[in-house]
Amino acid sequence: MKSFLSLTAACVLLHAMPVLADVHSYANIADYRQQRLHLDLAVDFEQSILTGFAEIEFERLSAERSALVLDTRSLVIRSVEYAKGKRWERLPFELGAADPILGRPLTIDVPARAPRQFRLRINYESRPEASGLQWLSPRQTAGGELPFLFSQSQAIHARSWVPLQDTPAVRFPFTAEVRTPPGIRAVMGAGSAEVDRESGRYTFDMPQPIPSYLLAIAAGDLEFRAIGERTGVFAEPSVLASAAHEFADTERMLEVSEQLFGPYRWGRYDLLILPPSFPFGGMENPRLSFITPTVLAGDRSLVALIAHELAHSWSGNLVTNSSWRDLWLNEGFTVFLEARIMEAVYGERRRRMEERLGYEDLIANFATLAPEMQHLAVDLTGEDPDLVFSQVPYEKGRLMLVWLDRAFGRDTMNRFLTDYFDHFAFRSIATEDFLAYVDEHLLAKYPGRVSRSELERWIFTPGLPDLAVLPSADVFTRIDDARAGFLAGSLAAESIDTADWSTQDWLYFLNNLPEQLSAAQLAELDAAFELTTAGNNEIAHSWLKMAIRNDYRPAWPRLEEYLLTIGRNKLVRPLYTELMRTEAGAEFARDVFLRAKPGYHPLTITVNERIVFPETS
Ligand code: BES
Ligand code: ZN
């Protein structure tokens, strides 16, 4: 194992090897490949477990007979059975030692006489602490009456609720039958075949092959409302109307996406609004994006998130990174596509504002990242993907594509994108496949515009190459003027004309204030704009960061409430980080974190516990 890992590391350094092993999976996918999955699961809210079986059809690829190895993490494996005609025959299996990042390999002794295609049934249950599930009590939901369950499988948490080859290199179609207590509706990132809310029986069908990290399930007091012909929203009843209003443009986004990137290949596109502990902004589960309620701002100002998750239907779900080293193929492309959608639906100005804000986030993020973590293709050997999450695959990835866009022109780039999605549709690829494709379809066809070594600089060196086309702040000139006037003392906060400021204007105004402000300046801003009680969670986040930095105590009750109710990592992690810089802040952080912890998702706990209790983790 050791020599295997260092060989992989060496190949990353030389960036010469076409196919890299996935360092985050135990599965021996060169020997066996899962071809199709059927899940049969009961949702047990009493015990906070899923219980049932996974039936997986495998293909044997190698001539040699070897054991079959699957990924698991805190699963209880009851038995493994082999389909022999109509009967099931028990097979010996073994669970290996638990690795803190990877979980436990499940090694199955496949019969020597097994044909090339064979089926296994694994009877199992998840455990209450499954890293890819969150079980919420009724109190933690909007309605307060029924419990709620949701999954978050990306990057390597599918294995905590399904035993399988948990690597994005392998794709498979699936079907499922899910049973819930009466009155609780189950949904999956899949087509919904049968729905019986009375009996609590639901069946699902996902005919298109997907990678394991897109497996998704949720259950709770959910209702559905249509937005358009192919789009709609699932949410708790009390959230449904505001969600349908906020995301009313989803159908339009889907239409422009098809014009821009080619046909939408997944049938429906629905949204599921989760409780506020959902650890991400959104997750592109196929046919059913999972969405944080923290973007329900009332004015549709944060819907770039929907454009983003929808765009993954092409970049990510159709053409998939084959390991987490190449996450930028999913996220960088998606941020680039998201901007195309935003521009088509809301205009160029909105797109440019969001682009500038994203770039500023990247620059701030670089300052906290070791050089080797600033590559687009990043060696994650021995790393926990949850802990190395950064803006680099997103915003640096976007900037590389913007650079290509400028070099080849928009028409050529649009054609390149649709051809790329078509060519690699339903396949998992590595950075090297992208490079070979760009070589053939851009560099060779239009010589002299960009070189292969320039591309490689983007991918295998830290920071931004000087080639980068940086998004200008022109769109924010009046905001810069207002801020400068306020800081110079020549313009009182209440005299700034903010009547038509958008959320993006506010974020730009706040994020670019100096680190240190006086108590009087903070109080003046707060009095004029009521920032401490801002209803927009992104604006509140930027303001609270500044309030912490400057020990502006009037904002701390809001800060406490914010950390106790929101579990979206991108919003809470920077606040804990900022709090830990002073002793008084650290004390507050530890106290609030411990009280918030029972309501946080496992991922939010892992990431923030290290920040708040650095000595014990
Ligand atoms: N697929 C990601 C979330 C993710 C990435 C989970 C890597 C686990 C590992 C999702 O599409 C995403 O990028 N969400 C962002 C949206 C934002 C960039 C608009 C988020 O949650 O903030
Ligand atoms: Zn994404």
XYZ file of C-alpha atoms and ligand atoms in Angstrom:
640
model
C 0.000 0.000 0.000
C 2.774 2.370 0.950
C 4.735 2.017 -2.272
C 1.493 2.273 -4.227
C 0.666 5.625 -2.624
C 4.090 7.099 -3.179
C 3.976 5.987 -6.795
C 0.711 7.873 -7.177
C 2.262 10.925 -5.572
C 5.207 10.717 -7.944
C 2.861 10.569 -10.917
C 1.062 13.674 -9.731
C 4.393 15.462 -9.520
C 5.353 14.424 -13.012
C 1.770 14.827 -14.156
C 2.496 12.174 -16.680
C 0.206 9.310 -15.852
C -3.069 9.190 -17.791
C -5.111 7.277 -15.242
C -4.605 7.968 -11.566
C -5.906 5.729 -8.846
C -8.474 7.270 -6.544
C -6.595 7.648 -3.265
C -9.921 8.007 -1.444
C -11.336 4.585 -2.204
C -10.410 1.028 -1.230
C -12.396 -0.406 -4.134
C -10.462 -2.571 -6.605
C -12.204 -1.205 -9.678
C -9.700 -2.699 -12.087
C -10.857 -6.157 -10.977
C -14.588 -5.607 -10.516
C -16.962 -2.857 -11.474
C -20.419 -2.152 -10.128
C -22.866 -2.056 -13.032
C -26.162 -1.383 -11.328
C -27.488 -0.852 -7.829
C -30.787 -1.560 -6.152
C -31.436 -0.199 -2.666
C -34.123 -1.456 -0.331
C -34.153 0.715 2.776
C -36.372 1.501 5.714
C -35.954 4.909 7.339
C -35.959 4.339 11.084
C -36.325 7.669 12.885
C -36.501 5.996 16.288
C -32.979 4.669 16.016
C -31.663 7.172 13.447
C -30.649 4.424 11.066
C -31.315 3.203 7.553
C -31.786 -0.507 7.439
C -32.169 -2.947 4.562
C -29.992 -4.125 1.718
C -28.044 -3.067 -1.331
C -28.117 -5.352 -4.328
C -25.245 -4.687 -6.708
C -24.553 -6.197 -10.086
C -20.838 -6.522 -10.774
C -18.727 -7.215 -13.789
C -15.466 -9.068 -13.295
C -12.756 -7.390 -15.353
C -9.599 -9.302 -14.576
C -8.890 -12.919 -15.378
C -7.271 -13.506 -12.024
C -9.515 -14.403 -9.181
C -9.340 -11.853 -6.415
C -11.459 -10.735 -3.525
C -13.867 -7.869 -4.129
C -13.323 -4.779 -1.982
C -16.006 -2.184 -1.255
C -15.974 1.056 0.732
C -17.869 1.374 4.004
C -17.784 3.774 6.914
C -19.464 3.018 10.216
C -21.839 0.520 8.609
C -23.089 -2.616 10.309
C -22.814 -5.428 7.758
C -25.269 -8.206 8.578
C -24.492 -10.588 5.746
C -23.327 -10.783 2.152
C -25.194 -12.997 -0.266
C -24.495 -14.185 -3.771
C -27.292 -14.683 -6.314
C -27.241 -18.279 -7.469
C -30.150 -18.634 -9.840
C -33.174 -17.726 -7.772
C -31.477 -18.509 -4.468
C -29.180 -16.479 -2.294
C -26.024 -18.045 -0.956
C -24.077 -16.528 1.935
C -20.503 -15.443 1.267
C -17.628 -14.940 3.715
C -16.651 -11.300 4.174
C -14.365 -9.241 6.344
C -14.387 -5.636 7.510
C -10.866 -4.207 7.695
C -9.490 -1.707 10.189
C -11.112 1.728 10.269
C -9.095 4.506 8.671
C -10.168 7.903 10.053
C -10.583 9.340 6.551
C -11.437 6.352 4.355
C -13.506 4.168 6.657
C -13.315 0.361 6.502
C -12.740 -1.814 3.442
C -15.308 -4.588 3.080
C -13.575 -7.579 1.522
C -15.834 -10.210 -0.029
C -14.787 -13.651 -1.079
C -16.368 -14.034 -4.544
C -16.886 -17.700 -5.572
C -14.322 -18.950 -8.081
C -17.128 -20.162 -10.355
C -18.801 -16.753 -10.476
C -19.573 -15.735 -14.064
C -18.380 -12.448 -15.537
C -21.602 -10.766 -14.427
C -22.919 -11.579 -10.988
C -25.075 -10.094 -8.262
C -24.434 -9.562 -4.574
C -26.849 -8.581 -1.845
C -25.435 -6.871 1.208
C -27.735 -6.752 4.223
C -26.729 -3.837 6.403
C -27.689 -0.848 8.452
C -26.193 2.575 8.892
C -25.301 3.943 12.293
C -26.687 7.088 13.946
C -23.336 8.838 13.512
C -23.163 8.182 9.724
C -21.024 10.995 8.319
C -23.178 11.319 5.210
C -26.553 11.607 6.924
C -28.148 14.066 9.278
C -31.089 13.025 11.432
C -33.111 15.983 12.687
C -35.624 15.948 15.481
C -38.972 17.684 14.858
C -37.678 20.707 16.816
C -34.932 21.214 14.240
C -37.378 21.522 11.337
C -39.487 24.429 10.124
C -42.763 22.673 10.954
C -41.637 21.311 14.306
C -43.870 18.231 14.122
C -42.112 15.557 12.111
C -38.475 14.462 12.000
C -36.257 14.981 8.954
C -33.429 13.061 7.311
C -31.068 14.119 4.547
C -27.876 12.812 2.965
C -24.767 14.637 1.730
C -22.607 12.080 -0.068
C -19.965 14.237 -1.744
C -17.080 13.744 -1.431
C -16.639 10.352 0.304
C -19.696 9.878 2.488
C -21.941 7.691 0.316
C -20.054 4.804 1.935
C -21.537 5.759 5.308
C -25.031 4.832 4.112
C -24.451 2.407 1.221
C -21.656 -0.193 0.947
C -20.286 0.271 -2.572
C -17.363 1.297 -4.774
C -17.316 4.865 -3.531
C -15.263 6.542 -6.219
C -16.360 9.017 -8.901
C -14.428 6.922 -11.438
C -17.306 4.418 -11.608
C -20.888 5.111 -12.731
C -24.026 3.027 -12.442
C -27.808 3.348 -12.822
C -29.920 2.511 -9.793
C -33.387 1.770 -8.496
C -34.614 1.993 -4.920
C -37.464 1.195 -2.618
C -37.684 3.307 0.519
C -40.088 2.919 3.423
C -40.873 5.689 5.899
C -43.206 6.107 8.877
C -46.701 7.230 7.851
C -46.942 10.850 6.725
C -43.250 11.223 5.963
C -42.361 11.691 2.346
C -39.138 10.258 0.952
C -37.338 11.774 -2.050
C -34.177 10.790 -3.894
C -31.973 12.261 -6.597
C -33.771 10.075 -9.116
C -37.026 9.667 -10.953
C -39.904 8.997 -8.623
C -41.886 5.936 -9.668
C -44.392 5.184 -6.908
C -45.417 7.508 -4.095
C -47.675 6.303 -1.331
C -47.645 8.733 1.534
C -50.279 6.797 3.460
C -48.311 3.585 3.680
C -44.920 5.277 3.462
C -43.679 3.331 0.453
C -41.714 5.014 -2.313
C -39.864 3.675 -5.329
C -37.255 5.416 -7.445
C -35.548 4.913 -10.748
C -32.368 6.530 -12.036
C -31.772 5.097 -15.500
C -28.781 7.335 -16.268
C -25.481 6.121 -14.801
C -24.225 8.269 -11.923
C -21.157 8.273 -9.692
C -21.700 7.309 -6.028
C -21.245 10.831 -4.640
C -24.507 11.802 -6.369
C -26.552 9.243 -4.440
C -29.021 11.247 -2.381
C -31.979 10.688 -0.116
C -34.150 12.858 2.128
C -37.321 12.314 4.127
C -39.543 14.640 6.084
C -42.732 16.664 5.991
C -42.267 17.541 2.327
C -44.638 18.982 -0.191
C -44.188 19.779 -3.838
C -45.053 22.821 -5.903
C -44.432 23.163 -9.626
C -42.420 26.150 -10.889
C -42.521 25.351 -14.610
C -43.054 22.400 -16.862
C -39.915 20.532 -15.905
C -39.078 22.328 -12.656
C -40.501 22.460 -9.161
C -39.666 22.663 -5.499
C -39.959 20.303 -2.535
C -40.024 21.891 0.909
C -41.704 21.766 4.268
C -45.197 23.245 3.943
C -44.359 26.506 5.729
C -41.379 27.144 3.423
C -42.980 26.085 0.145
C -44.510 29.389 -0.959
C -41.447 31.521 -0.262
C -39.178 28.957 -1.952
C -41.387 28.784 -5.044
C -41.316 32.584 -5.217
C -37.558 32.875 -4.660
C -36.733 30.301 -7.333
C -39.411 31.210 -9.861
C -36.718 31.732 -12.529
C -35.534 28.113 -12.410
C -37.459 27.034 -15.520
C -35.990 29.965 -17.433
C -32.502 29.020 -16.228
C -33.049 25.493 -17.505
C -34.124 26.810 -20.894
C -31.124 29.096 -21.347
C -28.791 26.329 -20.138
C -29.993 24.014 -22.869
C -29.422 26.728 -25.452
C -25.936 27.297 -24.119
C -24.666 23.820 -23.260
C -26.809 21.300 -25.134
C -29.762 19.125 -24.151
C -30.647 18.565 -20.495
C -30.357 14.811 -20.169
C -31.950 14.129 -16.804
C -35.676 14.603 -17.336
C -36.910 16.836 -14.516
C -35.017 19.457 -12.531
C -36.439 19.976 -9.042
C -35.127 21.653 -5.906
C -35.281 20.367 -2.356
C -35.130 23.027 0.348
C -33.451 21.644 3.451
C -33.431 22.765 7.057
C -30.766 25.413 7.884
C -28.257 22.839 9.170
C -27.567 21.689 5.593
C -23.759 22.039 5.458
C -23.501 23.418 1.905
C -25.141 26.122 -0.144
C -26.298 23.524 -2.586
C -25.599 20.019 -3.809
C -26.181 19.009 -7.398
C -27.934 15.705 -6.761
C -29.271 14.587 -10.146
C -32.842 15.679 -10.903
C -33.086 17.127 -7.407
C -30.616 19.755 -6.233
C -30.400 20.044 -2.447
C -30.564 23.720 -1.423
C -29.871 25.604 1.802
C -32.753 27.770 3.066
C -30.197 30.513 3.863
C -30.568 31.789 0.289
C -34.265 32.550 0.762
C -33.602 36.297 0.836
C -37.010 37.309 -0.473
C -35.591 39.223 -3.431
C -33.978 36.437 -5.514
C -30.570 38.038 -4.963
C -28.799 34.780 -4.096
C -30.146 32.589 -6.902
C -26.722 32.254 -8.520
C -26.658 29.178 -6.305
C -29.449 27.638 -8.382
C -27.655 28.514 -11.626
C -24.617 26.796 -10.133
C -26.311 23.557 -9.117
C -28.228 23.419 -12.383
C -24.999 23.916 -14.356
C -23.613 20.801 -12.680
C -26.151 18.841 -14.752
C -23.510 19.282 -17.474
C -20.218 19.895 -15.676
C -20.006 17.281 -12.946
C -23.028 15.085 -13.398
C -22.612 14.467 -17.128
C -18.828 14.879 -17.311
C -17.423 13.886 -13.947
C -14.056 14.252 -12.244
C -12.634 10.752 -11.895
C -11.033 11.511 -8.521
C -11.089 14.406 -6.046
C -7.708 15.574 -7.301
C -9.603 16.872 -10.331
C -12.516 18.533 -8.533
C -11.812 21.677 -10.558
C -13.218 19.872 -13.637
C -16.543 19.826 -11.784
C -16.450 23.103 -9.890
C -14.347 25.408 -12.094
C -16.420 24.532 -15.154
C -19.593 24.936 -13.141
C -18.724 28.409 -11.870
C -17.942 29.360 -15.466
C -21.275 27.963 -16.689
C -23.122 29.534 -13.775
C -21.909 32.962 -14.968
C -23.166 32.245 -18.491
C -26.614 31.417 -17.083
C -26.668 34.444 -14.775
C -25.757 36.741 -17.632
C -28.432 35.273 -19.901
C -31.157 35.610 -17.279
C -30.138 38.710 -15.275
C -27.779 40.602 -17.572
C -24.099 41.339 -17.891
C -23.884 43.675 -14.930
C -25.038 41.050 -12.446
C -22.621 38.542 -13.914
C -19.704 40.956 -13.609
C -20.530 41.814 -10.018
C -20.643 38.172 -8.993
C -17.460 37.444 -10.908
C -15.609 40.206 -9.050
C -16.878 39.036 -5.658
C -15.787 35.471 -6.454
C -12.337 36.685 -7.447
C -11.945 38.626 -4.199
C -12.895 35.507 -2.238
C -10.190 33.593 -4.086
C -7.497 36.169 -3.318
C -8.457 36.130 0.359
C -8.411 32.328 0.328
C -4.935 32.087 -1.280
C -3.488 33.849 1.763
C -4.508 30.902 3.948
C -3.407 28.056 1.639
C -0.086 26.236 1.305
C 1.334 26.582 -2.251
C 0.651 22.966 -3.232
C -3.017 23.439 -2.286
C -3.238 26.269 -4.829
C -2.815 24.003 -7.853
C -5.939 23.250 -9.862
C -5.067 19.555 -9.832
C -4.143 18.974 -6.227
C -2.506 15.929 -4.681
C -4.854 14.850 -1.893
C -3.014 11.706 -0.827
C -3.591 11.286 2.897
C -5.910 14.322 3.059
C -9.540 14.474 4.144
C -11.410 16.126 1.240
C -13.710 17.864 3.738
C -10.789 19.599 5.399
C -9.023 20.839 2.284
C -12.096 22.376 0.679
C -11.146 25.736 -0.864
C -12.072 28.327 -3.467
C -9.231 27.223 -5.742
C -11.057 24.594 -7.840
C -13.981 27.025 -8.099
C -12.568 30.444 -8.803
C -9.131 29.642 -10.184
C -10.837 27.034 -12.366
C -13.268 29.667 -13.586
C -10.439 32.107 -14.326
C -8.652 29.536 -16.455
C -11.778 29.048 -18.551
C -12.300 32.824 -18.770
C -8.740 33.047 -20.073
C -9.503 30.415 -22.740
C -12.740 32.264 -23.530
C -10.815 35.478 -24.181
C -8.157 33.741 -26.216
C -10.530 31.851 -28.514
C -13.616 34.037 -28.447
C -17.061 33.356 -27.112
C -18.466 31.540 -30.138
C -15.590 29.107 -30.310
C -15.727 28.583 -26.561
C -19.473 27.891 -26.636
C -18.993 25.322 -29.369
C -16.084 23.825 -27.479
C -18.256 23.441 -24.370
C -21.178 21.709 -26.074
C -18.791 19.395 -27.941
C -16.908 18.627 -24.718
C -20.117 17.715 -22.859
C -21.238 15.606 -25.765
C -17.930 13.855 -26.199
C -17.468 12.939 -22.533
C -21.165 12.520 -21.663
C -21.724 10.025 -18.822
C -17.990 9.515 -18.392
C -15.540 10.207 -15.608
C -12.376 11.977 -16.676
C -9.093 13.287 -15.267
C -7.314 16.583 -15.882
C -5.142 14.761 -18.439
C -8.221 13.880 -20.519
C -9.241 17.527 -20.466
C -5.751 18.581 -21.584
C -5.707 16.085 -24.436
C -9.147 17.276 -25.560
C -8.150 20.953 -25.414
C -4.973 20.142 -27.319
C -6.943 18.613 -30.141
C -9.987 20.880 -30.234
C -8.544 24.281 -29.402
C -4.747 24.440 -29.525
C -4.271 22.447 -32.726
C -7.265 24.009 -34.488
C -6.428 27.609 -33.608
C -2.660 27.661 -33.248
C -0.704 30.511 -31.692
C -3.287 31.664 -29.139
C -2.375 29.720 -26.044
C 0.266 27.088 -25.417
C 0.237 23.763 -23.659
C 2.806 24.992 -21.141
C 0.569 27.945 -20.258
C -2.297 25.552 -19.600
C -0.058 23.451 -17.413
C 0.989 26.503 -15.444
C -2.646 27.041 -14.508
C -3.044 23.452 -13.445
C 0.219 22.524 -11.759
C 1.530 25.740 -10.173
C 0.311 27.813 -7.209
C -1.355 31.234 -7.298
C -2.647 32.866 -10.463
C -0.470 32.934 -13.582
C 0.170 36.461 -14.879
C -1.838 35.428 -17.951
C -5.057 35.629 -15.948
C -7.752 38.043 -17.137
C -8.868 39.542 -13.839
C -12.463 40.683 -13.304
C -12.485 44.446 -12.887
C -14.242 46.370 -10.132
C -15.687 48.885 -12.620
C -19.192 47.711 -11.875
C -18.715 48.872 -8.309
C -17.263 52.350 -8.873
C -20.077 54.142 -7.070
C -19.729 51.756 -4.145
C -16.005 52.476 -3.940
C -16.806 56.205 -3.976
C -19.363 55.895 -1.206
C -17.011 53.840 0.956
C -14.134 56.279 0.398
C -16.362 59.217 1.354
C -17.513 57.478 4.493
C -13.991 56.521 5.546
C -12.673 60.028 4.869
C -15.401 61.424 7.069
C -16.794 63.528 4.252
C -19.930 61.439 3.772
C -22.077 60.415 6.721
C -23.445 56.858 6.525
C -27.009 58.091 6.562
C -26.272 60.371 3.614
C -25.089 57.527 1.377
C -27.790 56.883 -1.174
C -28.233 53.133 -0.925
C -31.804 53.003 -2.175
C -30.941 50.930 -5.233
C -28.015 48.944 -3.856
C -28.206 45.249 -4.634
C -27.017 42.461 -2.357
C -23.857 42.296 -4.471
C -23.261 46.038 -3.929
C -23.617 45.554 -0.190
C -21.244 42.607 -0.119
C -18.677 44.577 -2.088
C -19.090 47.581 0.203
C -18.679 45.537 3.384
C -15.966 43.124 2.230
C -13.714 45.988 1.217
C -13.921 48.047 4.362
C -10.574 48.214 6.171
C -9.930 45.470 8.731
C -10.029 47.922 11.580
C -12.873 50.366 12.061
C -13.636 52.469 15.103
C -16.538 51.667 17.382
C -18.111 54.927 16.281
C -17.853 53.993 12.598
C -19.435 50.611 13.183
C -22.221 52.122 15.245
C -22.830 54.715 12.546
C -23.097 52.082 9.805
C -25.339 49.934 11.957
C -27.639 52.812 12.850
C -27.952 53.925 9.234
C -28.384 50.469 7.628
C -29.513 48.112 10.396
C -26.803 45.648 9.473
C -26.956 43.650 12.688
C -30.522 42.696 11.891
C -29.948 42.277 8.125
C -32.347 39.674 6.764
C -29.974 38.646 4.001
C -27.724 35.908 5.414
C -24.759 36.746 3.176
C -24.854 40.415 4.137
C -25.249 39.457 7.793
C -22.243 37.150 7.435
C -19.985 39.905 6.070
C -21.145 42.303 8.741
C -20.695 39.804 11.579
C -17.146 39.052 10.458
C -16.363 42.720 10.804
C -18.189 42.991 14.093
C -16.012 40.189 15.503
C -12.803 41.694 14.158
C -13.587 45.001 15.834
C -15.177 43.647 18.974
C -18.456 45.388 18.183
C -20.535 43.873 20.971
C -24.016 45.064 19.950
C -23.834 42.503 17.122
C -22.956 39.557 19.329
C -26.480 38.446 20.225
C -27.196 38.199 16.504
C -23.896 36.391 16.027
C -24.881 33.875 18.665
C -28.280 33.303 17.101
C -26.682 33.002 13.651
C -24.234 30.318 14.789
C -26.957 28.457 16.647
C -29.375 28.302 13.725
C -27.231 28.098 10.579
C -25.034 25.116 9.803
C -23.892 26.069 6.317
C -20.157 25.716 6.586
C -19.266 28.553 4.254
C -21.198 30.934 6.507
C -20.167 29.673 9.957
C -16.565 28.587 9.515
C -15.154 32.090 8.810
C -16.993 33.396 11.880
C -15.467 30.788 14.196
C -12.068 31.401 12.605
C -12.369 35.121 13.229
C -13.572 34.614 16.804
C -10.556 32.438 17.654
C -8.162 35.344 17.205
C -8.812 36.789 20.638
C -9.186 35.121 24.023
C -12.623 36.623 24.651
C -13.716 35.596 21.165
C -12.384 32.074 21.653
C -14.295 31.690 24.862
C -17.503 32.831 23.173
C -16.804 30.511 20.216
C -16.281 27.459 22.437
C -19.431 28.164 24.384
C -21.609 28.742 21.322
C -20.108 25.820 19.406
C -20.852 23.369 22.206
C -24.429 24.546 22.376
C -24.834 24.519 18.596
C -23.143 21.149 18.093
C -26.193 18.911 18.704
C -27.898 20.648 15.773
C -24.905 20.729 13.420
C -24.287 18.296 10.574
C -21.352 15.855 11.051
C -19.328 17.739 8.436
C -19.857 21.113 10.095
C -18.793 19.527 13.376
C -15.606 17.976 11.942
C -14.507 21.154 10.231
C -15.301 23.625 13.012
C -14.295 21.499 15.989
C -10.720 21.714 14.754
C -10.968 25.452 14.640
C -12.624 25.950 18.001
C -10.762 23.217 19.913
C -7.429 23.056 18.068
C -5.585 21.373 20.950
C -7.881 18.341 21.167
C -8.360 17.541 17.496
N -20.787 20.087 -5.285
C -20.654 21.256 -4.494
C -20.609 20.979 -3.023
C -19.436 20.100 -2.611
C -18.196 20.224 -3.200
C -19.620 19.180 -1.603
C -17.143 19.395 -2.801
C -18.575 18.351 -1.198
C -17.338 18.461 -1.800
C -21.771 22.257 -4.787
O -22.136 22.297 -6.122
C -21.231 23.619 -4.495
O -20.263 23.978 -5.111
N -21.856 24.366 -3.617
C -21.461 25.720 -3.330
C -22.259 26.621 -4.226
C -21.676 27.938 -4.563
C -20.327 27.867 -5.206
C -22.622 28.695 -5.473
C -21.764 25.974 -1.870
O -22.293 25.076 -1.218
O -21.441 27.025 -1.359
Zn -20.529 23.115 -7.272
